[in-house]
Coordinates of C-alpha atoms in Angstrom, one line a residue:
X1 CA -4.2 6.8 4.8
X2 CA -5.9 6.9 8.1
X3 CA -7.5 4.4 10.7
X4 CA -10.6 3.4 11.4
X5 CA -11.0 5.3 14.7
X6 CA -10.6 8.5 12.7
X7 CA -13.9 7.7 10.4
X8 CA -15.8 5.8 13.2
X9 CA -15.8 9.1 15.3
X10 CA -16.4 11.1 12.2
X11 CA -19.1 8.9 11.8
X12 CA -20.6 8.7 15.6
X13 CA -20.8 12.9 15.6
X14 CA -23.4 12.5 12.8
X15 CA -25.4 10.4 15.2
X16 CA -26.0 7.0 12.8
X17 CA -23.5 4.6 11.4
X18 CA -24.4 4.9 7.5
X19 CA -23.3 8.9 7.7
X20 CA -19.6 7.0 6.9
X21 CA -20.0 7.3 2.8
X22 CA -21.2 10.5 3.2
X23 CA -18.8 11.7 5.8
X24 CA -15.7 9.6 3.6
X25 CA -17.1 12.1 0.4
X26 CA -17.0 15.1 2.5
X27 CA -13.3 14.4 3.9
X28 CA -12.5 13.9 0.2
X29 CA -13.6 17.1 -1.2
X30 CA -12.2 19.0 1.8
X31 CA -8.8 17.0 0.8
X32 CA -9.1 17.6 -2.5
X33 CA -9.6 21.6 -2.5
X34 CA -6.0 21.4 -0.7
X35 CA -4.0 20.5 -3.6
X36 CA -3.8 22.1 -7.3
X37 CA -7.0 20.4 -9.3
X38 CA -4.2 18.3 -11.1
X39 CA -3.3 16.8 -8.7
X40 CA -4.6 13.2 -7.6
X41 CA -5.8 11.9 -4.5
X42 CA -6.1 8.5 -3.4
X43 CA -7.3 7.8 0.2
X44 CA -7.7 4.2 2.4
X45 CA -9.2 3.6 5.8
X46 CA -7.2 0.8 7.7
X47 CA -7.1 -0.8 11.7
X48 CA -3.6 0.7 12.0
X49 CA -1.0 3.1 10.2
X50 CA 3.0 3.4 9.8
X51 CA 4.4 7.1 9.8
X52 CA 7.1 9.1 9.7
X53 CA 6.4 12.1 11.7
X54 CA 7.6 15.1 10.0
X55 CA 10.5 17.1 10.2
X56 CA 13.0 14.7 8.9
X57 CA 13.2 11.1 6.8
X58 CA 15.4 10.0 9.8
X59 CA 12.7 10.5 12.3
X60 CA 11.4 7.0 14.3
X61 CA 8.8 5.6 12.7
X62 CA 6.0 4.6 14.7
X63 CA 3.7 1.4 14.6
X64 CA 0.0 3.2 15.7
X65 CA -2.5 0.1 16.1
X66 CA -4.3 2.0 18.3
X67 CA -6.1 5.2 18.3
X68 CA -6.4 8.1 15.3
X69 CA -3.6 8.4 13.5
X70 CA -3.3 9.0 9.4
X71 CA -1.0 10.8 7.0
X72 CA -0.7 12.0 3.6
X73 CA 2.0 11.1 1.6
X74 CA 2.7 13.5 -1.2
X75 CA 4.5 12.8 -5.0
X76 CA 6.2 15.7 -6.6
X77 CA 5.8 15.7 -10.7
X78 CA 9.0 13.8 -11.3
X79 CA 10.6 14.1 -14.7
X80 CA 10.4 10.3 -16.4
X81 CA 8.1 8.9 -14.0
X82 CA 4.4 8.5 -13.8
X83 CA 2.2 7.9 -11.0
X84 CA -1.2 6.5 -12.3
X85 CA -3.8 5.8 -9.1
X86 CA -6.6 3.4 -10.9
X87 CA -9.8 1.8 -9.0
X88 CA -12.1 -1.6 -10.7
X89 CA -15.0 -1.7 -8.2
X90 CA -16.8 -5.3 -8.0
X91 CA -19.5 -5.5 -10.0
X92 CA -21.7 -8.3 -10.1
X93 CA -23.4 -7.3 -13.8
X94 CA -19.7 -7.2 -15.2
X95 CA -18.0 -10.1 -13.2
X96 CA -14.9 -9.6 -16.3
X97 CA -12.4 -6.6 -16.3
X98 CA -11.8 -5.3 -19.8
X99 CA -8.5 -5.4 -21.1
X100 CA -8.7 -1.2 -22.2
X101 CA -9.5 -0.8 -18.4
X102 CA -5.8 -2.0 -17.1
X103 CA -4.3 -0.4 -20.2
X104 CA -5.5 3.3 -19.3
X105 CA -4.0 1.8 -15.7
X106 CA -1.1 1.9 -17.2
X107 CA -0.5 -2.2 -15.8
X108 CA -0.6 -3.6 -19.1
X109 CA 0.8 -2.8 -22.6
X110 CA 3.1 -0.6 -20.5
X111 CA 7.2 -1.4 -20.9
X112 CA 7.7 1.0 -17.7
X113 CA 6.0 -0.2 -15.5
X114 CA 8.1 -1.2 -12.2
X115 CA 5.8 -0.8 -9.0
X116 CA 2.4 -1.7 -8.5
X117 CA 0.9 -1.1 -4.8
X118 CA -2.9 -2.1 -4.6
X119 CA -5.0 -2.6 -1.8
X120 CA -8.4 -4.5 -1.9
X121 CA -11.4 -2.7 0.3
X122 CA -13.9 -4.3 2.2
X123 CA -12.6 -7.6 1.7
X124 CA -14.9 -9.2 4.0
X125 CA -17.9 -8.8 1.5
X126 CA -19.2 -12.3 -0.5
X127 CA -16.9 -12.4 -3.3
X128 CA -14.6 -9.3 -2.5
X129 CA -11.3 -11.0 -2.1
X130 CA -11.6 -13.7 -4.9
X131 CA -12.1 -10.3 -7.4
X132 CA -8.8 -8.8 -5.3
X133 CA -7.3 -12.3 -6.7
X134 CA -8.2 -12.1 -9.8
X135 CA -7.3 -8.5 -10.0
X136 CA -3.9 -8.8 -9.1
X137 CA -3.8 -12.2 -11.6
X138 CA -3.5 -10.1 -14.8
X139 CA -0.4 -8.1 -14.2
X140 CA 1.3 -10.6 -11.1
X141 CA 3.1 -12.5 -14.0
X142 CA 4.9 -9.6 -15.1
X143 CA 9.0 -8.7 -14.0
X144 CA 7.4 -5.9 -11.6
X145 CA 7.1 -5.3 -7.6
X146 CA 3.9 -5.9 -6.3
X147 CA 2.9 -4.8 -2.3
X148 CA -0.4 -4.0 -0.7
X149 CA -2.8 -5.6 1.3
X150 CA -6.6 -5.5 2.1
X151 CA -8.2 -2.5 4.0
X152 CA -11.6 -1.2 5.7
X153 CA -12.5 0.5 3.2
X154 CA -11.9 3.3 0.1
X155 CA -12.0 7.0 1.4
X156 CA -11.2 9.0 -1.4
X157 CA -10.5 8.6 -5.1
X158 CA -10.4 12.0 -6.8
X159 CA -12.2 10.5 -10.1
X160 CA -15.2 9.5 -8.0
X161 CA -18.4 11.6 -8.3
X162 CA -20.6 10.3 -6.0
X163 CA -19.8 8.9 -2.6
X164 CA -19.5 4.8 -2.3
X165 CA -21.9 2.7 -0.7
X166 CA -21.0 1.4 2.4
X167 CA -21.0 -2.6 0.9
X168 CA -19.0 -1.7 -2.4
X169 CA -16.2 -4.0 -3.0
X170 CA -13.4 -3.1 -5.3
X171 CA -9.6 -2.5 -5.9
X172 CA -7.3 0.3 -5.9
X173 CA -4.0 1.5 -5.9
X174 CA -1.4 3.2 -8.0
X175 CA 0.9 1.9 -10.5
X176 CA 4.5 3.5 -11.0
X177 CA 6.4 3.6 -14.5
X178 CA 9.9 4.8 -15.2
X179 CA 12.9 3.5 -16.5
X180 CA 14.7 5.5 -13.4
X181 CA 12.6 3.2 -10.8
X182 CA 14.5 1.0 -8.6
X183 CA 12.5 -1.4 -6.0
X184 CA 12.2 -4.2 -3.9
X185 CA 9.9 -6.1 -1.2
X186 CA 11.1 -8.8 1.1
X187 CA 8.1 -10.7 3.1
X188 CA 8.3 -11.5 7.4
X189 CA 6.7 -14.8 7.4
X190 CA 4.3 -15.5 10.4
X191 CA 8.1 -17.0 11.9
X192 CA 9.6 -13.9 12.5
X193 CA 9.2 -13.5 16.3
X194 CA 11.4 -11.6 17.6
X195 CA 14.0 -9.1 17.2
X196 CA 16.7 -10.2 15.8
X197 CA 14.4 -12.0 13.3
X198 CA 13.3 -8.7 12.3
X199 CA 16.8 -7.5 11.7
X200 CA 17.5 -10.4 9.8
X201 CA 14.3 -9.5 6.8
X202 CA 15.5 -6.1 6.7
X203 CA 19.3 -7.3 5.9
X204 CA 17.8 -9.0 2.6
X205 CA 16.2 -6.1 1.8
X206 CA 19.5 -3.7 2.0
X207 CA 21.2 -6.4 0.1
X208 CA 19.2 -5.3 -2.7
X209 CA 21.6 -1.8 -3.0
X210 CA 18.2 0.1 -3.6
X211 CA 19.6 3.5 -3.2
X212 CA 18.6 5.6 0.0
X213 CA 18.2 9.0 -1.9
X214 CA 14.9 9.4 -3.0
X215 CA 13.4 6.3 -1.8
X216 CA 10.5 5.7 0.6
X217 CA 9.6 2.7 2.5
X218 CA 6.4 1.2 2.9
X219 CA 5.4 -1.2 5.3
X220 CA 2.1 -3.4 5.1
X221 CA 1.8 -5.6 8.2
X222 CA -1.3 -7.8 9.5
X223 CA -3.3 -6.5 12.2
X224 CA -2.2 -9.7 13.7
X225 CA 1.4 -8.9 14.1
X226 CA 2.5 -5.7 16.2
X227 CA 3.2 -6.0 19.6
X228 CA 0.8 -8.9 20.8
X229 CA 3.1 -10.8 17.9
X230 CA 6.4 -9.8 19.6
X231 CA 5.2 -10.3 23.2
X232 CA 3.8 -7.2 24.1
X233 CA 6.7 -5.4 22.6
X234 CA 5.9 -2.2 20.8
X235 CA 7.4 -0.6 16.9
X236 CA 9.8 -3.9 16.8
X237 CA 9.8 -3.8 12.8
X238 CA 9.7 -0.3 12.1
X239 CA 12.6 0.1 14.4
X240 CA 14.6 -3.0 12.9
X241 CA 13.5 -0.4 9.6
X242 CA 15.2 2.5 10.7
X243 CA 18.4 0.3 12.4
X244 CA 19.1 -0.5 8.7
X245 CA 17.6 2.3 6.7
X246 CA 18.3 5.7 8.7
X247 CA 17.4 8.0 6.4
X248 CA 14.5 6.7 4.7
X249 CA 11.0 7.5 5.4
X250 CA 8.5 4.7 6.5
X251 CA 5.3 4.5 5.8
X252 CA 2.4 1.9 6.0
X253 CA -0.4 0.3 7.8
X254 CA -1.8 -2.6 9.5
X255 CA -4.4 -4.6 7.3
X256 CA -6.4 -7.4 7.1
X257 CA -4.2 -9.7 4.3
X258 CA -1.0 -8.8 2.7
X259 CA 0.2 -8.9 -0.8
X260 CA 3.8 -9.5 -1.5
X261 CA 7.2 -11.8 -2.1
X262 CA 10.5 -11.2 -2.1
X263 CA 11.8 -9.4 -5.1
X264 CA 13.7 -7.1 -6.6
X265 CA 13.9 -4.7 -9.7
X266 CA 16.0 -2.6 -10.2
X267 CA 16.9 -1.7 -14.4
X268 CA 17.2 -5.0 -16.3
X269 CA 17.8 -7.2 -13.4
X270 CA 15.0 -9.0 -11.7
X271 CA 15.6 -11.7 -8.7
X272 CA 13.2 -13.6 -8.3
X273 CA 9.9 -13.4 -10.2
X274 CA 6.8 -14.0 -7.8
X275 CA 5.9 -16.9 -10.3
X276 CA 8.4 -19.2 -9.7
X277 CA 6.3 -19.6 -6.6
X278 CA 2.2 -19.7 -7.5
X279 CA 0.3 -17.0 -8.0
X280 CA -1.7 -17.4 -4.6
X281 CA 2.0 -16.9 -2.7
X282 CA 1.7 -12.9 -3.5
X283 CA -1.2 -13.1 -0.8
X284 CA -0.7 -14.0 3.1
X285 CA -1.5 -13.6 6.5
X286 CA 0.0 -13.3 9.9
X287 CA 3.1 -11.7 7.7
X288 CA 4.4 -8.3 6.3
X289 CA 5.6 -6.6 3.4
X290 CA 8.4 -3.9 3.2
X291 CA 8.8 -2.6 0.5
X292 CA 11.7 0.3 -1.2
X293 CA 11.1 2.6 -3.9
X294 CA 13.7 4.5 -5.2
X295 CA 11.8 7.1 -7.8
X296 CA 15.8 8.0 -9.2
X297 CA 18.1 10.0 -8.7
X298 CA 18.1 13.8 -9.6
X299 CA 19.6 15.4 -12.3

């Protein structure tokens, strides 16, 4: 993940504007030849990113909304889980997502399946966010967590041959399956204000007993929150993060819409399925969405 100020610069040394799918190709491929050709890459351009700096999981994580900032978060093969990234781009020809396409997703037909974190890119084009909707639709009925939110737009995507155009439309994300998988999202409505407010969400989210080995947090907060939300104070719910959770890594960013509810999964109990509320309750603004993954523990 990495803000926009990283690509618009990018973008700006090339001397014209539409350089960005180009220049959003090139990063990929210089990504890409990093990592073993197994491996997978999945990268997003957002306003603002979460990280843990490294060294440690305990570290502060910081709230960046302005400036360049980005990270790469890396999965380990893990013995019992999968990690499946998948992307449907908008298409106006084939308005319909076929059923074999969320299958080889692994977010149907699949009894594992726990976690699903997906992200809609450029939202803001005619149409984009009612195909996010109805994206999210097929699987949001199912006893899994769902987080995300909507982005700038799509970076990287290791299946991708040729570089995007700057108006696609589309969703990504990855889906996790594993019988070992333990997670659960709590949502700050547009009334938490303050601090102790803050403190307060992240107490229902440690009253799920997700365990803090193995387990990163993710954090998926509206670029209208931050610290014009909390009266021009700074990293007020990344800190209420680490008060609560000191050794677990945090990682995130600030969007444009968030996707979420409060919910757990963790084996064969569920609290709370996002349906008992409607559908359109996963999606929000002016909120965030923390979110704990625990990928199990070792053996």
């Amino acid at each position: 993940m990495a803000d926009s100020e990283t690509f618009i610069r990018l973008e700006e040394c090339r001397g014209h504007k539409r350089a960005r799918k180009r220049t959003s190709m090139e990063t990929a491929l210089a990504l890409e030849k990093l990592f073993p050709k197994q491996c997978q890459v999945l990268g997003i351009v957002t306003p603002g990113i979460i990280v843990t700096p490294m060294g440690s999981g305990s570290n502060r994580p910081l709230e960046i909304e302005i400036g360049e900032s980005g990270f790469a978060l890396l999965f380990p093969q893990i013995e019992g889980i999968k990690i499946q990234p998948f992307h449907f781009m908008k298409d106006p020809k084939s308005p319909t997502l076929e059923r074999h396409q969320l299958t080889e997703a692994g977010l149907l037909d699949n009894p594992e399946l726990r976690v699903v974190l997906v992200f809609g890119y450029n939202c803001c084009k005619v149409g984009a966010s009612a195909y996010l909707q109805r994206v999210v639709s097929t699987f949001s009925d199912m006893n899994i967590i769902l987080a995300g939110g909507q982005v700038d737009h799509l970076a990287s995507l290791t299946a991708e041959k040729s570089p995007l155009g700057v108006d696609a439309a589309g969703v990504v994300g990855l889906s996790l399956s594993g019988a070992r998988i333990q997670s659960a999202t709590v949502l700050l409505s547009e009334d938490v204000t303050d601090e102790k407010a803050a403190e307060a969400a992240m107490q229902r989210l440690k009253a799920a007993s997700i365990p803090q080995h193995n387990t990163v947090g993710f954090m998926f907060a509206c670029v209208g929150r931050g610290f014009q939300h909390y009266g021009a104070k700074g990293n007020v719910e990344a800190d209420a993060f680490r008060k609560l959770f000191p050794g677990i890594p945090l990682f995130g960013f600030f969007g444009n819409g968030e996707i979420g509810c409060d919910r757990i999964v963790t084996g064969n109990f569920i609290l709370r399925k996002c349906t008992e509320v409607k559908g359109e309750d996963l999606f929000h603004s002016y909120t965030t969405v923390m979110a704990l993954i625990h990928l199990g523990s070792p053996k």
